[in-house]
Short mmCIF file of C-alpha atoms in Angstrom, two decimals:
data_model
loop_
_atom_site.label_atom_id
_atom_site.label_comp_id
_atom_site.label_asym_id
_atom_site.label_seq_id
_atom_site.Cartn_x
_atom_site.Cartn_y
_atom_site.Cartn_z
CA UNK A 266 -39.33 6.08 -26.59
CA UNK A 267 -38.96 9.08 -24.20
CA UNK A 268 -37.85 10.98 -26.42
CA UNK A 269 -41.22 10.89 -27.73
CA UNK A 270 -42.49 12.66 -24.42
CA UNK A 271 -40.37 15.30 -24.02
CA UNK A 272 -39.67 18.50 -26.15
CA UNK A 273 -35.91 18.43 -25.04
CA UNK A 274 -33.52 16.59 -23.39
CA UNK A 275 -32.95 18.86 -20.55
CA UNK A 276 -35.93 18.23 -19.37
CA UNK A 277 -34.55 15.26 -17.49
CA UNK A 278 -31.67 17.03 -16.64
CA UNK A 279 -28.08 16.28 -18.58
CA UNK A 280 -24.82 18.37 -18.05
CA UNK A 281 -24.92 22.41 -18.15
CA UNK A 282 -21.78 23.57 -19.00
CA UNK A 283 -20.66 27.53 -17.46
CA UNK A 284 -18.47 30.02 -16.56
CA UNK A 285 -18.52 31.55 -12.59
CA UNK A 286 -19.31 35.00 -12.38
CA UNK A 287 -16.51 35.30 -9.86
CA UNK A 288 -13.35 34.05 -10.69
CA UNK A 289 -14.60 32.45 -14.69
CA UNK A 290 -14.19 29.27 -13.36
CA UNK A 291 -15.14 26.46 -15.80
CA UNK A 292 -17.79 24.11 -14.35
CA UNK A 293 -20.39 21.22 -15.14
CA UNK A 294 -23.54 20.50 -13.71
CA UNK A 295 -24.08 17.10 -14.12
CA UNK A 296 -28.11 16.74 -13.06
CA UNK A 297 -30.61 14.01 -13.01
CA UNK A 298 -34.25 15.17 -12.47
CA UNK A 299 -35.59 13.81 -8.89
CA UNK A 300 -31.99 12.25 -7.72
CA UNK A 301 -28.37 13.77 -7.70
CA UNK A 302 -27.03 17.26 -8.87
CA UNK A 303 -23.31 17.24 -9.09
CA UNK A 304 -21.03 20.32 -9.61
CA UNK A 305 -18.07 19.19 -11.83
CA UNK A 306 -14.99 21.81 -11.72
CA UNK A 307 -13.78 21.66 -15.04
CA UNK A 308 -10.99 23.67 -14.13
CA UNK A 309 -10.25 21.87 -10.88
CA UNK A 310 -9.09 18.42 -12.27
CA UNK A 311 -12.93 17.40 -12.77
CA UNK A 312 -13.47 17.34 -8.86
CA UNK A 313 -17.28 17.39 -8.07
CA UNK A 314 -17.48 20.37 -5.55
CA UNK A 315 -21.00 20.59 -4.86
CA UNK A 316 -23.23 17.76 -4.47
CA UNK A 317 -27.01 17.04 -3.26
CA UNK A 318 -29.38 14.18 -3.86
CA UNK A 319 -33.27 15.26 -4.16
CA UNK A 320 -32.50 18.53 -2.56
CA UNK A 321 -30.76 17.32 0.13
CA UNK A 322 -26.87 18.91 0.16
CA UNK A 323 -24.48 15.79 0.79
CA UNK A 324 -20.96 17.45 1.19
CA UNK A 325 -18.96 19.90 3.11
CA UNK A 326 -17.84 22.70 1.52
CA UNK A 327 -14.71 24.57 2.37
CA UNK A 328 -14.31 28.23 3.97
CA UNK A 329 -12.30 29.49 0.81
CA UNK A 330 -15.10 28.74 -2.05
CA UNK A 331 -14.41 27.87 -5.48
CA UNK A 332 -11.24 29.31 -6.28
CA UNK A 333 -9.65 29.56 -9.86
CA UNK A 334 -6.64 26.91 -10.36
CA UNK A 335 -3.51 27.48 -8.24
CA UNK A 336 -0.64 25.52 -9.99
CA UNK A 337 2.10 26.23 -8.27
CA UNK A 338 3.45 24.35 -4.95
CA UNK A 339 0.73 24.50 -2.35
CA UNK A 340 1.98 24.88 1.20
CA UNK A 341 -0.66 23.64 3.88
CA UNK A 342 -1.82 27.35 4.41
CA UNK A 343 -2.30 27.83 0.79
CA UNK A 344 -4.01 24.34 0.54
CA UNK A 345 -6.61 24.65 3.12
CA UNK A 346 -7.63 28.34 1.33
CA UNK A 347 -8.08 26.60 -1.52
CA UNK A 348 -9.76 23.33 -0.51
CA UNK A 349 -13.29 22.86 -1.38
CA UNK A 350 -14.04 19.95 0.26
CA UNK A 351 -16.98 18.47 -2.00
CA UNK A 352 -17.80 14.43 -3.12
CA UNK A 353 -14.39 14.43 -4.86
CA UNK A 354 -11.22 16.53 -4.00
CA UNK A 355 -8.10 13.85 -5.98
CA UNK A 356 -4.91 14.27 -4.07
CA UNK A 357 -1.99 13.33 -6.04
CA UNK A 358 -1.05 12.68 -8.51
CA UNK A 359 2.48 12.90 -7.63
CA UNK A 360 2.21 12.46 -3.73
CA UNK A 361 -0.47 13.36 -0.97
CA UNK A 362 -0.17 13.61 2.56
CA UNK A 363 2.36 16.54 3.82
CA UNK A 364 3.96 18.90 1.10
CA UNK A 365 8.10 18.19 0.77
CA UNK A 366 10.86 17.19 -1.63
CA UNK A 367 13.14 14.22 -2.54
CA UNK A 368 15.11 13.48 -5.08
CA UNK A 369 11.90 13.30 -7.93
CA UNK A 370 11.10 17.19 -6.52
CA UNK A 371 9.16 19.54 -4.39
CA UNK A 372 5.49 19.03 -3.52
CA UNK A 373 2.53 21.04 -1.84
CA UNK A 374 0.32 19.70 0.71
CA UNK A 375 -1.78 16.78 -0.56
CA UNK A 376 -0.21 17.30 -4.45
CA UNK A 377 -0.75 19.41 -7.30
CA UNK A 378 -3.59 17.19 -9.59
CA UNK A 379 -6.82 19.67 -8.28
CA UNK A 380 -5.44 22.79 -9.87
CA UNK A 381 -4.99 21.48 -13.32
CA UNK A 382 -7.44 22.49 -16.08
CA UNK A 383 -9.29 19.92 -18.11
CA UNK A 384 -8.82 19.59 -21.84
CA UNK A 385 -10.30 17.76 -24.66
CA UNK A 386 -13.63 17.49 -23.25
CA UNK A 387 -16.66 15.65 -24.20
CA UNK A 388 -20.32 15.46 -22.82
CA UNK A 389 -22.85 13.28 -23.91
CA UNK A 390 -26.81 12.69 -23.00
CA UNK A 391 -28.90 9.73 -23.61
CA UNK A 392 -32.00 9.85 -22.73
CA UNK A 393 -32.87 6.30 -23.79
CA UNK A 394 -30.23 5.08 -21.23
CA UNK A 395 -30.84 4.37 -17.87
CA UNK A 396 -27.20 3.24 -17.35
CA UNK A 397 -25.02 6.31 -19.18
CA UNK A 398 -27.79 8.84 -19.36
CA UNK A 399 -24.88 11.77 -18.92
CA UNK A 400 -21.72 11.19 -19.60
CA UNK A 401 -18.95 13.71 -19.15
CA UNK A 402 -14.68 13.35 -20.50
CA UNK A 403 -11.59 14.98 -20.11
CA UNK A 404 -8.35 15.00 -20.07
CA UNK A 405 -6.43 16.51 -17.32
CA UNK A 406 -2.55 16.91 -17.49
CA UNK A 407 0.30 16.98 -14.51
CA UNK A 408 3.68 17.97 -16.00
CA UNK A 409 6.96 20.12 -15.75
CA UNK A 410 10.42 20.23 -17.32
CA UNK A 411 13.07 17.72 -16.11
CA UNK A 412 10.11 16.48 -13.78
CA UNK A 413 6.76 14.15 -14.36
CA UNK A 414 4.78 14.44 -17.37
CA UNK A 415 1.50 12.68 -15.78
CA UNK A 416 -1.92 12.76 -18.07
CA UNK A 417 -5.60 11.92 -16.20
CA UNK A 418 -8.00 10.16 -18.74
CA UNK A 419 -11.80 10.95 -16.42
CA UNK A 420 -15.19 9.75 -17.12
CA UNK A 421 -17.72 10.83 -15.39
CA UNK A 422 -21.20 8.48 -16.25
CA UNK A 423 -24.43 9.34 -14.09
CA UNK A 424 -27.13 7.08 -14.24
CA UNK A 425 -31.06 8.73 -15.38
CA UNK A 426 -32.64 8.01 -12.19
CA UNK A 427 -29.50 10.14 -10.15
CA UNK A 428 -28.74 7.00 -7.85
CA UNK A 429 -25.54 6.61 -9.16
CA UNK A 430 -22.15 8.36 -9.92
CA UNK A 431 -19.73 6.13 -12.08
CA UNK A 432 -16.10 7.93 -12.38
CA UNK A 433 -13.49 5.68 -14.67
CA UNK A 434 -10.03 7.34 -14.13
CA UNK A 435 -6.69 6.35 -16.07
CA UNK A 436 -3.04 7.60 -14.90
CA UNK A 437 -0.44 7.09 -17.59
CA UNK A 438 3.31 8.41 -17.59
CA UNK A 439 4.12 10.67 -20.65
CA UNK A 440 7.26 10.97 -19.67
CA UNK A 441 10.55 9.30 -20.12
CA UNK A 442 11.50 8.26 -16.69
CA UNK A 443 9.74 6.60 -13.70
CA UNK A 444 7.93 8.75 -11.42
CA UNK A 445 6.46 8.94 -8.00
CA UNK A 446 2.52 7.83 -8.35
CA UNK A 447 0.43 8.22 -5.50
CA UNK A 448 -3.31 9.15 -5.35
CA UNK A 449 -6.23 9.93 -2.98
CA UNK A 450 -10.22 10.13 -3.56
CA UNK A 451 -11.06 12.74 -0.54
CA UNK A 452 -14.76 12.60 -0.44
CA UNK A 453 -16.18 14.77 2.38
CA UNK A 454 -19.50 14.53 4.25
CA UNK A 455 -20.91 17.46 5.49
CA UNK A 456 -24.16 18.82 7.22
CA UNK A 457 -27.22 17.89 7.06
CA UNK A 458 -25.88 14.54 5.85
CA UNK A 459 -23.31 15.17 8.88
CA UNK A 460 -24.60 15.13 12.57
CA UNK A 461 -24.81 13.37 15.70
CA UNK A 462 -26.61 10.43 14.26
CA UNK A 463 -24.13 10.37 11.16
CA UNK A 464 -22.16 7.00 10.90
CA UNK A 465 -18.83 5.91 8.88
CA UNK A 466 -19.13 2.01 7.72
CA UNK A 467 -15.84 0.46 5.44
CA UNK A 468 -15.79 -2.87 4.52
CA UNK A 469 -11.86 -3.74 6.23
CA UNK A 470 -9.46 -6.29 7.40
CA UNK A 471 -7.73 -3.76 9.97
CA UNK A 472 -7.38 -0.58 10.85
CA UNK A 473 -4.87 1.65 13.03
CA UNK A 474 -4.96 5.56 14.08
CA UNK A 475 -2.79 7.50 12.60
CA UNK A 476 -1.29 9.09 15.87
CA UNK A 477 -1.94 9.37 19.38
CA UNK A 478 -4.92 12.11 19.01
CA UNK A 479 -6.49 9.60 16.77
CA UNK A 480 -5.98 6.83 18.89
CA UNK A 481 -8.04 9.06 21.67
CA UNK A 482 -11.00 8.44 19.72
CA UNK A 483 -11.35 4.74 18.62
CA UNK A 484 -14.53 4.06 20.57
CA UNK A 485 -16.03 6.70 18.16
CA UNK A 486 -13.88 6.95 15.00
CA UNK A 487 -16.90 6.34 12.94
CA UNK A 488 -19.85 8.33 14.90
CA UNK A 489 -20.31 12.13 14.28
CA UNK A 490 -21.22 14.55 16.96
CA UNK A 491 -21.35 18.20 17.80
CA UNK A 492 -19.20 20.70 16.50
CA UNK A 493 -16.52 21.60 18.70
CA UNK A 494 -14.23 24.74 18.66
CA UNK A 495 -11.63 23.23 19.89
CA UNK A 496 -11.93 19.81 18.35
CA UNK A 497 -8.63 18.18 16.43
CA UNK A 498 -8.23 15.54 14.03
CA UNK A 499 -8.63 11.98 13.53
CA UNK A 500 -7.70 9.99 11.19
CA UNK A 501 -7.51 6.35 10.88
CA UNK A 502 -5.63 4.11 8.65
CA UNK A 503 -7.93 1.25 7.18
CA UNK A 504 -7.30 -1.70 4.54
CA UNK A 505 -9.93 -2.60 2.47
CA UNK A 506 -11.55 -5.81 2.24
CA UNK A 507 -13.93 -6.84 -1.14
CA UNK A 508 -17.00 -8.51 -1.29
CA UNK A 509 -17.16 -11.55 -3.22
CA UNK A 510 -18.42 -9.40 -6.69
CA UNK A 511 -14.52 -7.80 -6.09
CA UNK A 512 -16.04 -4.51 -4.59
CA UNK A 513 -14.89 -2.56 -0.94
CA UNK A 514 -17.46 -0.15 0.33
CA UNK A 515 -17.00 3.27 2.25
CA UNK A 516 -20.43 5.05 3.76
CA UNK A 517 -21.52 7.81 5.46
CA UNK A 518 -24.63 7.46 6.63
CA UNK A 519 -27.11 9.21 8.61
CA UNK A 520 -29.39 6.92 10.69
CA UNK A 521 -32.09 9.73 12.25
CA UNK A 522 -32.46 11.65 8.34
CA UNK A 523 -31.97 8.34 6.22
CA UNK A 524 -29.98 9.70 3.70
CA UNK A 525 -26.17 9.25 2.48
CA UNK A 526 -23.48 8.09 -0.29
CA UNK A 527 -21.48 5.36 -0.36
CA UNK A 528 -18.18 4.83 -2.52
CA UNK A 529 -17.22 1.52 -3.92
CA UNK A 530 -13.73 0.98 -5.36
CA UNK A 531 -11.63 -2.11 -5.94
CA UNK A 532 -8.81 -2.92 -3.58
CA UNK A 533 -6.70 -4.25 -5.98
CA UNK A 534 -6.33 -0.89 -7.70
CA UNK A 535 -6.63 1.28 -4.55
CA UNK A 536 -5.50 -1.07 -1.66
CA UNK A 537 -5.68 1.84 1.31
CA UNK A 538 -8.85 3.63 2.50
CA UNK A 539 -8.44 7.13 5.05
CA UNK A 540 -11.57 7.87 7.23
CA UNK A 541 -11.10 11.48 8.73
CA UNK A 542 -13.09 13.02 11.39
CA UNK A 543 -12.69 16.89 11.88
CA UNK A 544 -15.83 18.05 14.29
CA UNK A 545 -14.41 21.56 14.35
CA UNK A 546 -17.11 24.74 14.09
CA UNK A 547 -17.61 25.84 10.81
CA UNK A 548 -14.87 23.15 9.93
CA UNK A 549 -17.20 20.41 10.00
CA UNK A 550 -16.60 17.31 7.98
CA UNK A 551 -16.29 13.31 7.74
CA UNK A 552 -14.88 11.92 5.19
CA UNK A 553 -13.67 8.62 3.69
CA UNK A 554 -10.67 8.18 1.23
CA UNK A 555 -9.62 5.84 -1.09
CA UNK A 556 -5.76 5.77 -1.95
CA UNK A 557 -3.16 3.70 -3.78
CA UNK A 558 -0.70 3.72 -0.89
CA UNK A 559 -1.10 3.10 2.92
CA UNK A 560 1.14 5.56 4.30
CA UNK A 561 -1.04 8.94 5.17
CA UNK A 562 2.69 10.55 6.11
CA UNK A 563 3.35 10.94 2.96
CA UNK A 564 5.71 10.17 -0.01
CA UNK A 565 8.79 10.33 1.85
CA UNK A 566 7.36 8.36 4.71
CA UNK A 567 6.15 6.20 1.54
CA UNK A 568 9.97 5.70 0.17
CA UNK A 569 11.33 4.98 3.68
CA UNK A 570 8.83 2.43 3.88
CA UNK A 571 8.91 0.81 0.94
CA UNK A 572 5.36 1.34 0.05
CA UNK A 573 5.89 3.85 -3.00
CA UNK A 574 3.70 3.30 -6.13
CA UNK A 575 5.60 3.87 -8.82
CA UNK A 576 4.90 4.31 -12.86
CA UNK A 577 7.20 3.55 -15.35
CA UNK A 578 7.14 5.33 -18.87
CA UNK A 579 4.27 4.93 -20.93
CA UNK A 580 2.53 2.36 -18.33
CA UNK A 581 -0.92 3.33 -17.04
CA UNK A 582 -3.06 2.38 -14.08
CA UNK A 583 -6.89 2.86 -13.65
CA UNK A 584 -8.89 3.20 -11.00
CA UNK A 585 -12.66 2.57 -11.08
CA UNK A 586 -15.26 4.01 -8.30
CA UNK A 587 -19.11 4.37 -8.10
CA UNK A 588 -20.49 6.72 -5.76
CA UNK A 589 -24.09 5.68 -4.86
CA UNK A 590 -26.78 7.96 -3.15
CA UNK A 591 -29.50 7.18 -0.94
#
């Protein structure tokens, strides 16, 4: 057994629970001795803001730094402060895309799901287990009066070696009504994983640009480059396509440094994926994204177009991804 070998469990890593000096910020290090070190935000939905695999940093992290919760409405100023960019920011679970209102309610830019707390939590270490060597729960809840009553069941389940990231996720509607459902995996790529040699790969049946600056940059939607001050956005719309085991891949990859993640999810539970390309200075970041719906515009673009998920009381969805690291 290794257990045998070792005087504690740590040793081989596990999850560290803590408190930020600035801010008292509840977080989780979820760490595997020689592979991946992932900072869980307890207090930020579960979102893993801080990510590196043997050393190597993975992920772009935002300007504003880990900020405490904000619940209220986020407008797009508010949101970018408060972005952190990391392996996992969810957008929803209400809408993403644009902040606005319809009849369901109001909405800040890219939803409200990353400021709420975590409850009932549980973390778990086998050492034995290659598979589910740390395993980390929670329960994070979306909810007003008169308006959705949304509850997030997350497992996080890292593997001993630190090649793998396993996140199970479960929507359900508390409420008694049906409610707007749409949700977003932002996973962002940043330097040294990000450069000129970088490459995007997603396993797809189409894709379009989202608009005409996008549509600038086709011949390179999927190749980093330099920063550029005066660089603008791109983002392109793609639909998934599984492998025969019932799998769609999204990678970032960088050819010169050999190292990168990947994220696999299922396209029957998340039929959209986002890739985004933002070579700005200091705003420097690729990332792909995983969604339920297809329409980037947003959930009143979503309505208009008939392609609004939807939960009715006391039904549930799940979504399934596994992050891989190389």
């Amino acid at each position: 057994m290794i257990r045998d070998r070792i005087g504690r469990d740590e040793q081989l890593g596990g999850i560290t629970a803590f408190e930020t000096a600035a801010g008292g910020v509840r977080c989780a290090r979820m760490q595997s001795i020689g592979g991946a070190d992932a900072l869980v935000v307890l207090d930020r939905a579960m979102d893993i803001a801080a990510c590196s695999f043997r050393g190597i940093p993975l992920v772009w992290h935002g300007p504003g730094g880990l900020q405490p919760p904000h619940p209220g409405t986020l407008n797009d100023d508010e949101f970018q402060r408060a972005f952190f960019g990391g392996l996992v920011t969810t957008c929803g679970l209400e809408a993403f895309g644009p902040a606005g209102r319809d009849a369901y309610g109001s909405w800040g830019t890219h939803g409200r799901i990353n400021h709420c707390r975590a409850e009932q939590l549980e973390m778990r270490v086998d050492v034995e287990s290659e598979d589910a060597f740390a395993v980390l729960r929670g329960v994070v809840r979306q909810a007003r009066m008169f308006g959705e009553s949304l509850r997030l069941d997350r497992t996080w389940t890292m593997n001993r070696s630190g090649t793998r990231l396993r996140l199970k996720d479960r929507v359900t509607n508390d409420g008694g009504s049906s409610v707007p459902h749409m949700l977003l995996y932002h996973c962002n790529a940043g330097w040294p994983l990000l450069d000129e040699h970088t490459r995007v790969t997603i396993t797809q049946r189409s894709m379009r640009p989202r608009n005409a600056r996008a549509r600038e940059g086709l011949d390179v939607w999927n190749c980093g480059g330099a920063p550029d001050a005066g660089f603008a956005e791109q983002v392109y719309v793609h639909e998934p396509e599984a492998a025969q085991d019932g799998w769609a891949v999204a990678s970032i990859v960088n050819e010169s440094r050999s190292v990168g993640f990947s994220v696999s999810f299922r396209p029957e539970q998340l039929p959209a994926c986002f890739s985004w390309r933002m070579l700005g200075v200091r705003t420097y970041v690729m990332a792909v994204e995983p969604a339920n719906c297809p329409t980037i515009e947003g959930r009143i673009a979503a309505e208009g177009n008939g392609t609004l998920p939807m939960l009715e009381p006391h039904q549930s969805r799940e979504y399934d991804l596994e992050f891989r690291f190389f």
